[in-house]
PDB file of C-alpha atoms in Angstrom:
ATOM      1  CA  MET A   1       4.924 -34.527 -68.670  1.00 75.00           C
ATOM      2  CA  ARG A   2       3.114 -36.644 -66.062  1.00 84.00           C
ATOM      3  CA  ASP A   3      -0.323 -37.820 -67.138  1.00 93.00           C
ATOM      4  CA  LEU A   4      -2.501 -38.979 -64.271  1.00 93.00           C
ATOM      5  CA  VAL A   5      -5.786 -37.723 -65.766  1.00 95.00           C
ATOM      6  CA  TYR A   6      -5.507 -38.382 -69.502  1.00 96.00           C
ATOM      7  CA  PRO A   7      -5.250 -42.235 -69.485  1.00 95.00           C
ATOM      8  CA  PRO A   8      -8.419 -42.694 -67.357  1.00 95.00           C
ATOM      9  CA  VAL A   9     -10.271 -40.259 -69.627  1.00 94.00           C
ATOM     10  CA  ILE A  10      -9.245 -42.310 -72.666  1.00 95.00           C
ATOM     11  CA  GLY A  11     -10.399 -45.443 -70.872  1.00 96.00           C
ATOM     12  CA  PHE A  12     -13.766 -43.830 -70.144  1.00 95.00           C
ATOM     13  CA  ALA A  13     -14.080 -42.722 -73.784  1.00 95.00           C
ATOM     14  CA  LYS A  14     -13.356 -46.242 -75.044  1.00 96.00           C
ATOM     15  CA  THR A  15     -16.025 -47.614 -72.704  1.00 97.00           C
ATOM     16  CA  ALA A  16     -18.499 -45.036 -74.009  1.00 96.00           C
ATOM     17  CA  PHE A  17     -17.656 -45.937 -77.607  1.00 96.00           C
ATOM     18  CA  LEU A  18     -18.320 -49.595 -76.806  1.00 96.00           C
ATOM     19  CA  ALA A  19     -21.586 -48.790 -75.051  1.00 97.00           C
ATOM     20  CA  LEU A  20     -22.725 -46.765 -78.057  1.00 97.00           C
ATOM     21  CA  ASP A  21     -21.339 -49.421 -80.413  1.00 98.00           C
ATOM     22  CA  LEU A  22     -19.831 -46.701 -82.574  1.00 97.00           C
ATOM     23  CA  LYS A  23     -18.562 -48.017 -85.889  1.00 97.00           C
ATOM     24  CA  ILE A  24     -15.276 -46.111 -85.857  1.00 98.00           C
ATOM     25  CA  ARG A  25     -13.127 -46.422 -88.967  1.00 97.00           C
ATOM     26  CA  ARG A  26      -9.585 -45.072 -88.639  1.00 98.00           C
ATOM     27  CA  THR A  27      -7.336 -44.713 -91.664  1.00 98.00           C
ATOM     28  CA  GLY A  28      -3.860 -43.248 -91.994  1.00 98.00           C
ATOM     29  CA  THR A  29      -2.931 -43.827 -88.351  1.00 98.00           C
ATOM     30  CA  GLU A  30       0.513 -44.924 -89.539  1.00 98.00           C
ATOM     31  CA  HIS A  31       1.226 -41.248 -90.225  1.00 98.00           C
ATOM     32  CA  VAL A  32       1.110 -40.389 -86.511  1.00 98.00           C
ATOM     33  CA  PRO A  33       4.736 -40.403 -85.281  1.00 98.00           C
ATOM     34  CA  HIS A  34       5.489 -42.627 -82.306  1.00 97.00           C
ATOM     35  CA  THR A  35       7.933 -40.033 -81.009  1.00 97.00           C
ATOM     36  CA  GLY A  36       8.570 -36.355 -81.585  1.00 98.00           C
ATOM     37  CA  GLY A  37       6.384 -33.330 -82.043  1.00 98.00           C
ATOM     38  CA  ALA A  38       3.697 -32.826 -84.688  1.00 98.00           C
ATOM     39  CA  LEU A  39       0.788 -30.458 -85.180  1.00 98.00           C
ATOM     40  CA  ILE A  40      -2.530 -32.169 -85.951  1.00 98.00           C
ATOM     41  CA  ALA A  41      -4.906 -29.985 -87.987  1.00 98.00           C
ATOM     42  CA  ILE A  42      -8.523 -31.156 -87.656  1.00 98.00           C
ATOM     43  CA  ASN A  43     -11.759 -30.061 -89.320  1.00 98.00           C
ATOM     44  CA  HIS A  44     -14.384 -28.844 -86.851  1.00 98.00           C
ATOM     45  CA  ILE A  45     -17.966 -30.101 -87.173  1.00 98.00           C
ATOM     46  CA  SER A  46     -19.033 -30.964 -83.630  1.00 98.00           C
ATOM     47  CA  TYR A  47     -18.519 -30.483 -79.912  1.00 96.00           C
ATOM     48  CA  VAL A  48     -17.049 -33.995 -79.584  1.00 96.00           C
ATOM     49  CA  ASP A  49     -14.240 -33.467 -82.096  1.00 97.00           C
ATOM     50  CA  PHE A  50     -11.727 -33.175 -79.249  1.00 94.00           C
ATOM     51  CA  ILE A  51     -12.554 -36.695 -78.117  1.00 95.00           C
ATOM     52  CA  LEU A  52     -12.576 -38.360 -81.538  1.00 96.00           C
ATOM     53  CA  GLY A  53      -9.604 -36.333 -82.774  1.00 96.00           C
ATOM     54  CA  GLY A  54      -7.528 -37.522 -79.853  1.00 96.00           C
ATOM     55  CA  TYR A  55      -8.693 -41.086 -80.474  1.00 96.00           C
ATOM     56  CA  GLY A  56      -6.982 -40.975 -83.867  1.00 96.00           C
ATOM     57  CA  ALA A  57      -3.592 -40.936 -82.131  1.00 97.00           C
ATOM     58  CA  VAL A  58      -4.319 -43.844 -79.783  1.00 96.00           C
ATOM     59  CA  PRO A  59      -2.886 -46.564 -82.106  1.00 96.00           C
ATOM     60  CA  ALA A  60       0.471 -44.753 -81.932  1.00 97.00           C
ATOM     61  CA  LYS A  61       0.148 -44.640 -78.129  1.00 96.00           C
ATOM     62  CA  ARG A  62       0.280 -40.844 -78.225  1.00 97.00           C
ATOM     63  CA  LEU A  63      -1.681 -38.177 -76.351  1.00 98.00           C
ATOM     64  CA  VAL A  64      -2.857 -35.015 -78.097  1.00 98.00           C
ATOM     65  CA  ARG A  65      -2.721 -31.648 -76.320  1.00 98.00           C
ATOM     66  CA  PHE A  66      -5.509 -29.523 -77.761  1.00 97.00           C
ATOM     67  CA  MET A  67      -5.616 -25.761 -78.053  1.00 96.00           C
ATOM     68  CA  ALA A  68      -9.061 -24.905 -76.691  1.00 92.00           C
ATOM     69  CA  LYS A  69     -11.121 -21.926 -75.583  1.00 91.00           C
ATOM     70  CA  GLU A  70      -9.989 -20.548 -72.245  1.00 92.00           C
ATOM     71  CA  VAL A  71     -13.557 -20.606 -70.904  1.00 91.00           C
ATOM     72  CA  LEU A  72     -13.409 -24.428 -70.809  1.00 92.00           C
ATOM     73  CA  PHE A  73     -10.554 -24.193 -68.309  1.00 94.00           C
ATOM     74  CA  ARG A  74     -12.636 -21.985 -65.995  1.00 92.00           C
ATOM     75  CA  ASN A  75     -15.649 -24.286 -65.994  1.00 93.00           C
ATOM     76  CA  ARG A  76     -16.083 -26.151 -62.695  1.00 92.00           C
ATOM     77  CA  TYR A  77     -16.542 -29.471 -64.483  1.00 91.00           C
ATOM     78  CA  SER A  78     -14.349 -29.329 -67.586  1.00 93.00           C
ATOM     79  CA  GLY A  79     -11.629 -27.123 -66.067  1.00 95.00           C
ATOM     80  CA  PRO A  80      -9.928 -29.764 -63.894  1.00 94.00           C
ATOM     81  CA  LEU A  81      -9.992 -32.236 -66.791  1.00 94.00           C
ATOM     82  CA  MET A  82      -8.605 -29.771 -69.322  1.00 95.00           C
ATOM     83  CA  ARG A  83      -5.790 -28.755 -66.988  1.00 95.00           C
ATOM     84  CA  GLY A  84      -5.117 -32.349 -65.947  1.00 96.00           C
ATOM     85  CA  MET A  85      -4.743 -33.419 -69.570  1.00 97.00           C
ATOM     86  CA  HIS A  86      -2.342 -30.511 -70.186  1.00 96.00           C
ATOM     87  CA  HIS A  87      -4.408 -28.942 -72.933  1.00 97.00           C
ATOM     88  CA  ILE A  88      -3.598 -25.359 -73.916  1.00 97.00           C
ATOM     89  CA  PRO A  89      -6.035 -22.525 -73.046  1.00 95.00           C
ATOM     90  CA  VAL A  90      -6.561 -19.983 -75.813  1.00 93.00           C
ATOM     91  CA  ASP A  91      -7.630 -16.464 -74.897  1.00 85.00           C
ATOM     92  CA  ARG A  92      -8.491 -14.700 -78.166  1.00 75.00           C
ATOM     93  CA  GLU A  93      -7.898 -11.347 -76.499  1.00 73.00           C
ATOM     94  CA  ALA A  94      -4.314 -12.355 -75.652  1.00 71.00           C
ATOM     95  CA  GLY A  95      -3.312 -15.233 -77.891  1.00 77.00           C
ATOM     96  CA  ALA A  96       0.464 -14.759 -77.733  1.00 89.00           C
ATOM     97  CA  ALA A  97       0.811 -16.739 -74.504  1.00 91.00           C
ATOM     98  CA  SER A  98      -1.063 -19.784 -75.819  1.00 94.00           C
ATOM     99  CA  TYR A  99       0.926 -19.614 -79.065  1.00 95.00           C
ATOM    100  CA  ARG A 100       4.220 -19.690 -77.142  1.00 96.00           C
ATOM    101  CA  THR A 101       2.986 -22.564 -74.983  1.00 96.00           C
ATOM    102  CA  ALA A 102       2.060 -24.558 -78.092  1.00 97.00           C
ATOM    103  CA  VAL A 103       5.509 -23.917 -79.613  1.00 98.00           C
ATOM    104  CA  ASP A 104       7.139 -25.099 -76.398  1.00 98.00           C
ATOM    105  CA  TYR A 105       4.994 -28.249 -76.326  1.00 98.00           C
ATOM    106  CA  LEU A 106       5.824 -29.074 -79.949  1.00 98.00           C
ATOM    107  CA  ARG A 107       9.541 -28.519 -79.468  1.00 98.00           C
ATOM    108  CA  ALA A 108       9.380 -30.775 -76.414  1.00 98.00           C
ATOM    109  CA  GLY A 109       8.052 -33.579 -78.624  1.00 98.00           C
ATOM    110  CA  GLU A 110       4.323 -33.342 -77.908  1.00 98.00           C
ATOM    111  CA  LEU A 111       1.416 -33.744 -80.324  1.00 98.00           C
ATOM    112  CA  VAL A 112      -0.712 -30.593 -80.405  1.00 98.00           C
ATOM    113  CA  GLY A 113      -4.209 -30.558 -81.898  1.00 98.00           C
ATOM    114  CA  VAL A 114      -5.667 -27.453 -83.533  1.00 98.00           C
ATOM    115  CA  PHE A 115      -8.811 -26.546 -85.467  1.00 97.00           C
ATOM    116  CA  PRO A 116      -7.711 -24.227 -88.311  1.00 97.00           C
ATOM    117  CA  GLU A 117     -11.323 -23.094 -88.837  1.00 97.00           C
ATOM    118  CA  ALA A 118     -11.420 -21.906 -85.201  1.00 93.00           C
ATOM    119  CA  THR A 119     -15.167 -22.572 -84.857  1.00 95.00           C
ATOM    120  CA  ILE A 120     -17.621 -25.308 -85.813  1.00 98.00           C
ATOM    121  CA  SER A 121     -18.704 -25.312 -89.460  1.00 98.00           C
ATOM    122  CA  ARG A 122     -22.489 -25.223 -89.740  1.00 98.00           C
ATOM    123  CA  SER A 123     -22.265 -26.288 -93.395  1.00 98.00           C
ATOM    124  CA  PHE A 124     -20.023 -29.243 -92.443  1.00 98.00           C
ATOM    125  CA  GLU A 125     -17.735 -28.179 -95.288  1.00 98.00           C
ATOM    126  CA  LEU A 126     -14.423 -26.473 -94.583  1.00 98.00           C
ATOM    127  CA  LYS A 127     -14.525 -22.829 -93.566  1.00 98.00           C
ATOM    128  CA  GLU A 128     -11.629 -20.479 -94.230  1.00 97.00           C
ATOM    129  CA  PHE A 129      -8.465 -21.460 -92.349  1.00 97.00           C
ATOM    130  CA  LYS A 130      -6.504 -19.259 -89.978  1.00 93.00           C
ATOM    131  CA  SER A 131      -2.810 -19.026 -90.912  1.00 95.00           C
ATOM    132  CA  GLY A 132      -1.734 -19.608 -87.309  1.00 95.00           C
ATOM    133  CA  THR A 133      -1.630 -23.365 -87.880  1.00 97.00           C
ATOM    134  CA  VAL A 134       1.146 -23.302 -90.470  1.00 98.00           C
ATOM    135  CA  ARG A 135       3.000 -20.485 -88.705  1.00 97.00           C
ATOM    136  CA  LEU A 136       3.002 -22.517 -85.510  1.00 97.00           C
ATOM    137  CA  ALA A 137       4.356 -25.632 -87.241  1.00 98.00           C
ATOM    138  CA  ALA A 138       7.025 -23.629 -89.080  1.00 98.00           C
ATOM    139  CA  GLU A 139       8.273 -21.933 -85.921  1.00 98.00           C
ATOM    140  CA  ALA A 140       8.350 -25.167 -83.929  1.00 98.00           C
ATOM    141  CA  GLY A 141       9.983 -27.096 -86.776  1.00 98.00           C
ATOM    142  CA  VAL A 142       7.387 -29.891 -86.843  1.00 98.00           C
ATOM    143  CA  PRO A 143       5.176 -31.395 -89.572  1.00 98.00           C
ATOM    144  CA  VAL A 144       1.443 -30.769 -89.930  1.00 98.00           C
ATOM    145  CA  LEU A 145      -0.768 -33.863 -89.903  1.00 98.00           C
ATOM    146  CA  PRO A 146      -4.142 -33.233 -91.604  1.00 98.00           C
ATOM    147  CA  MET A 147      -7.037 -35.069 -89.952  1.00 98.00           C
ATOM    148  CA  ILE A 148     -10.638 -35.282 -91.121  1.00 98.00           C
ATOM    149  CA  LEU A 149     -13.513 -36.357 -88.910  1.00 98.00           C
ATOM    150  CA  TRP A 150     -16.885 -37.317 -90.323  1.00 98.00           C
ATOM    151  CA  GLY A 151     -20.062 -38.456 -88.573  1.00 98.00           C
ATOM    152  CA  THR A 152     -19.331 -36.644 -85.315  1.00 98.00           C
ATOM    153  CA  GLN A 153     -21.740 -33.864 -86.311  1.00 98.00           C
ATOM    154  CA  ARG A 154     -24.604 -36.339 -85.982  1.00 98.00           C
ATOM    155  CA  MET A 155     -23.842 -36.692 -82.273  1.00 98.00           C
ATOM    156  CA  PHE A 156     -23.561 -33.125 -80.979  1.00 97.00           C
ATOM    157  CA  THR A 157     -23.233 -29.945 -83.040  1.00 98.00           C
ATOM    158  CA  LYS A 158     -24.577 -26.420 -83.343  1.00 97.00           C
ATOM    159  CA  ASP A 159     -28.310 -25.795 -83.885  1.00 97.00           C
ATOM    160  CA  HIS A 160     -29.252 -29.443 -83.306  1.00 97.00           C
ATOM    161  CA  PRO A 161     -30.047 -31.479 -80.179  1.00 97.00           C
ATOM    162  CA  ARG A 162     -27.433 -33.975 -79.079  1.00 97.00           C
ATOM    163  CA  ASP A 163     -28.123 -37.479 -80.321  1.00 97.00           C
ATOM    164  CA  PHE A 164     -26.058 -40.388 -79.045  1.00 96.00           C
ATOM    165  CA  THR A 165     -27.909 -43.067 -80.989  1.00 95.00           C
ATOM    166  CA  ARG A 166     -26.096 -46.407 -80.997  1.00 97.00           C
ATOM    167  CA  HIS A 167     -24.367 -48.089 -83.968  1.00 97.00           C
ATOM    168  CA  ARG A 168     -23.393 -44.800 -85.623  1.00 97.00           C
ATOM    169  CA  PRO A 169     -20.507 -44.829 -88.143  1.00 98.00           C
ATOM    170  CA  ILE A 170     -17.626 -42.433 -87.471  1.00 98.00           C
ATOM    171  CA  SER A 171     -14.716 -41.798 -89.832  1.00 98.00           C
ATOM    172  CA  ILE A 172     -11.256 -40.629 -88.714  1.00 98.00           C
ATOM    173  CA  SER A 173      -8.820 -40.052 -91.577  1.00 98.00           C
ATOM    174  CA  ILE A 174      -5.210 -38.934 -91.152  1.00 98.00           C
ATOM    175  CA  GLY A 175      -3.198 -37.748 -94.123  1.00 98.00           C
ATOM    176  CA  ALA A 176       0.520 -37.776 -94.835  1.00 98.00           C
ATOM    177  CA  PRO A 177       2.510 -35.121 -92.969  1.00 98.00           C
ATOM    178  CA  LEU A 178       2.972 -31.742 -94.636  1.00 98.00           C
ATOM    179  CA  THR A 179       6.252 -29.901 -94.182  1.00 97.00           C
ATOM    180  CA  VAL A 180       6.156 -26.165 -93.544  1.00 97.00           C
ATOM    181  CA  THR A 181       9.299 -24.053 -93.144  1.00 96.00           C
ATOM    182  CA  PRO A 182       9.841 -20.461 -91.965  1.00 96.00           C
ATOM    183  CA  ASP A 183      10.667 -19.577 -95.582  1.00 97.00           C
ATOM    184  CA  ASP A 184       7.235 -20.662 -96.829  1.00 97.00           C
ATOM    185  CA  ASP A 185       4.585 -18.032 -97.435  1.00 97.00           C
ATOM    186  CA  PRO A 186       1.954 -18.585 -94.676  1.00 97.00           C
ATOM    187  CA  ALA A 187      -0.949 -17.806 -97.017  1.00 97.00           C
ATOM    188  CA  GLU A 188       0.249 -20.284 -99.644  1.00 98.00           C
ATOM    189  CA  ALA A 189       0.980 -22.968 -97.030  1.00 98.00           C
ATOM    190  CA  THR A 190      -2.474 -22.451 -95.514  1.00 98.00           C
ATOM    191  CA  THR A 191      -4.088 -22.792 -98.954  1.00 98.00           C
ATOM    192  CA  ARG A 192      -2.129 -26.023 -99.500  1.00 98.00           C
ATOM    193  CA  LEU A 193      -3.247 -27.430 -96.152  1.00 98.00           C
ATOM    194  CA  ARG A 194      -6.879 -26.498 -96.758  1.00 98.00           C
ATOM    195  CA  SER A 195      -6.830 -27.994-100.261  1.00 98.00           C
ATOM    196  CA  THR A 196      -5.394 -31.239 -98.900  1.00 98.00           C
ATOM    197  CA  MET A 197      -8.034 -31.445 -96.190  1.00 98.00           C
ATOM    198  CA  ALA A 198     -10.834 -30.559 -98.632  1.00 98.00           C
ATOM    199  CA  GLY A 199      -9.858 -33.560-100.751  1.00 98.00           C
ATOM    200  CA  MET A 200      -9.761 -35.786 -97.690  1.00 98.00           C
ATOM    201  CA  LEU A 201     -13.183 -34.514 -96.571  1.00 98.00           C
ATOM    202  CA  ASP A 202     -14.673 -35.273 -99.978  1.00 98.00           C
ATOM    203  CA  GLU A 203     -13.328 -38.833 -99.772  1.00 98.00           C
ATOM    204  CA  SER A 204     -14.694 -39.246 -96.243  1.00 98.00           C
ATOM    205  CA  ILE A 205     -18.168 -38.039 -97.219  1.00 98.00           C
ATOM    206  CA  ARG A 206     -18.337 -40.164-100.363  1.00 98.00           C
ATOM    207  CA  GLY A 207     -17.017 -43.218 -98.515  1.00 98.00           C
ATOM    208  CA  TYR A 208     -19.443 -42.862 -95.593  1.00 98.00           C
ATOM    209  CA  PRO A 209     -21.861 -45.823 -95.452  1.00 97.00           C
ATOM    210  CA  GLU A 210     -24.977 -43.658 -95.097  1.00 96.00           C
ATOM    211  CA  GLN A 211     -25.977 -41.063 -97.710  1.00 92.00           C
ATOM    212  CA  PRO A 212     -29.654 -40.147 -97.102  1.00 96.00           C
ATOM    213  CA  GLN A 213     -30.724 -37.347 -99.429  1.00 95.00           C
ATOM    214  CA  GLY A 214     -31.878 -34.271 -97.553  1.00 98.00           C
ATOM    215  CA  ALA A 215     -30.328 -35.339 -94.226  1.00 98.00           C
ATOM    216  CA  TRP A 216     -29.606 -32.301 -92.056  1.00 98.00           C
ATOM    217  CA  TRP A 217     -26.064 -33.526 -91.348  1.00 98.00           C
ATOM    218  CA  LEU A 218     -25.096 -33.924 -95.017  1.00 98.00           C
ATOM    219  CA  PRO A 219     -23.667 -30.866 -96.833  1.00 98.00           C
ATOM    220  CA  ALA A 220     -25.912 -29.167 -99.371  1.00 98.00           C
ATOM    221  CA  ALA A 221     -23.329 -29.834-102.102  1.00 97.00           C
ATOM    222  CA  TYR A 222     -23.859 -33.563-101.542  1.00 98.00           C
ATOM    223  CA  GLY A 223     -27.652 -33.438-101.618  1.00 97.00           C
ATOM    224  CA  GLY A 224     -28.078 -32.857 -97.897  1.00 98.00           C
ATOM    225  CA  GLY A 225     -30.092 -30.374 -95.901  1.00 98.00           C
ATOM    226  CA  ALA A 226     -27.212 -28.563 -94.168  1.00 98.00           C
ATOM    227  CA  PRO A 227     -26.834 -24.818 -94.788  1.00 98.00           C
ATOM    228  CA  THR A 228     -24.694 -23.822 -97.735  1.00 98.00           C
ATOM    229  CA  PRO A 229     -21.340 -22.236 -96.783  1.00 98.00           C
ATOM    230  CA  GLU A 230     -22.872 -18.830 -97.552  1.00 98.00           C
ATOM    231  CA  GLU A 231     -25.914 -19.495 -95.366  1.00 98.00           C
ATOM    232  CA  ALA A 232     -23.658 -20.843 -92.614  1.00 98.00           C
ATOM    233  CA  GLU A 233     -21.556 -17.683 -92.741  1.00 97.00           C
ATOM    234  CA  ARG A 234     -24.707 -15.590 -92.288  1.00 98.00           C
ATOM    235  CA  LEU A 235     -25.768 -17.702 -89.302  1.00 97.00           C
ATOM    236  CA  ASP A 236     -22.298 -17.265 -87.796  1.00 97.00           C
ATOM    237  CA  ARG A 237     -22.534 -13.477 -88.148  1.00 96.00           C
ATOM    238  CA  GLU A 238     -25.963 -13.432 -86.527  1.00 96.00           C
ATOM    239  CA  GLU A 239     -24.661 -15.539 -83.641  1.00 95.00           C
ATOM    240  CA  LEU A 240     -21.759 -13.125 -83.080  1.00 93.00           C
ATOM    241  CA  GLU A 241     -24.162 -10.172 -83.143  1.00 95.00           C
ATOM    242  CA  ARG A 242     -26.377 -11.816 -80.510  1.00 93.00           C
ATOM    243  CA  ARG A 243     -23.368 -12.456 -78.290  1.00 90.00           C
ATOM    244  CA  ALA A 244     -22.213  -8.865 -78.643  1.00 91.00           C
ATOM    245  CA  GLU A 245     -25.698  -7.636 -77.756  1.00 91.00           C
ATOM    246  CA  ARG A 246     -25.779  -9.817 -74.642  1.00 90.00           C
ATOM    247  CA  ARG A 247     -22.406  -8.435 -73.560  1.00 87.00           C
ATOM    248  CA  ARG A 248     -23.624  -4.866 -74.043  1.00 90.00           C
ATOM    249  CA  SER A 249     -26.757  -5.618 -72.026  1.00 88.00           C
ATOM    250  CA  SER A 250     -24.953  -7.300 -69.126  1.00 78.00           C
TER     251      SER A 250
END
């Protein structure tokens, strides 16, 4: 797969990280294979998770092909970049095509990035996982690499203005690969993946150098001001209802 767009984008991202003086801490990068396919499962807390998630594979000199909303590929600005970096458009009305593309990529030895929660978590804790992640890995015959991002929500997330303040700490943690086979029960494998990532998230939060009580970006369970998972679920439902109303009115 020829990559004329991806390397310059990575170069631009590195320059931006330097300009912002982000304090990026990467752990577990040795788990990213230098060759061969793997599915990277990432928690979703911000709109910049694609950028930082891909950065976790840079030490292995690998590029991550993300499964992303199809609307990003139709945008006049992001579309050419998404297509040029060979990311995978996901149309929720017809997801079979994107699923097959992802299987083909993985079998061809690519790294594919997915967000098992599907949407950004307003609580910054893990939402329920879709089983498609483990089913995809099992069918392609590749391992699942759990990845946890922390600190990215402070930059650009739902319900809050973007804030690219300098010197911000960012944590990227990659866990040991998980093996999933076609014989495994998808529900049990999904529970195992989520449990693994929940433990990694707890470690990332507790190891983060800033822990201000009441901070909007810190989960309620850790003394922060973020919505509880139950409150976040209600906000998600209200957002979906507003979208549906706009569609009916258009």
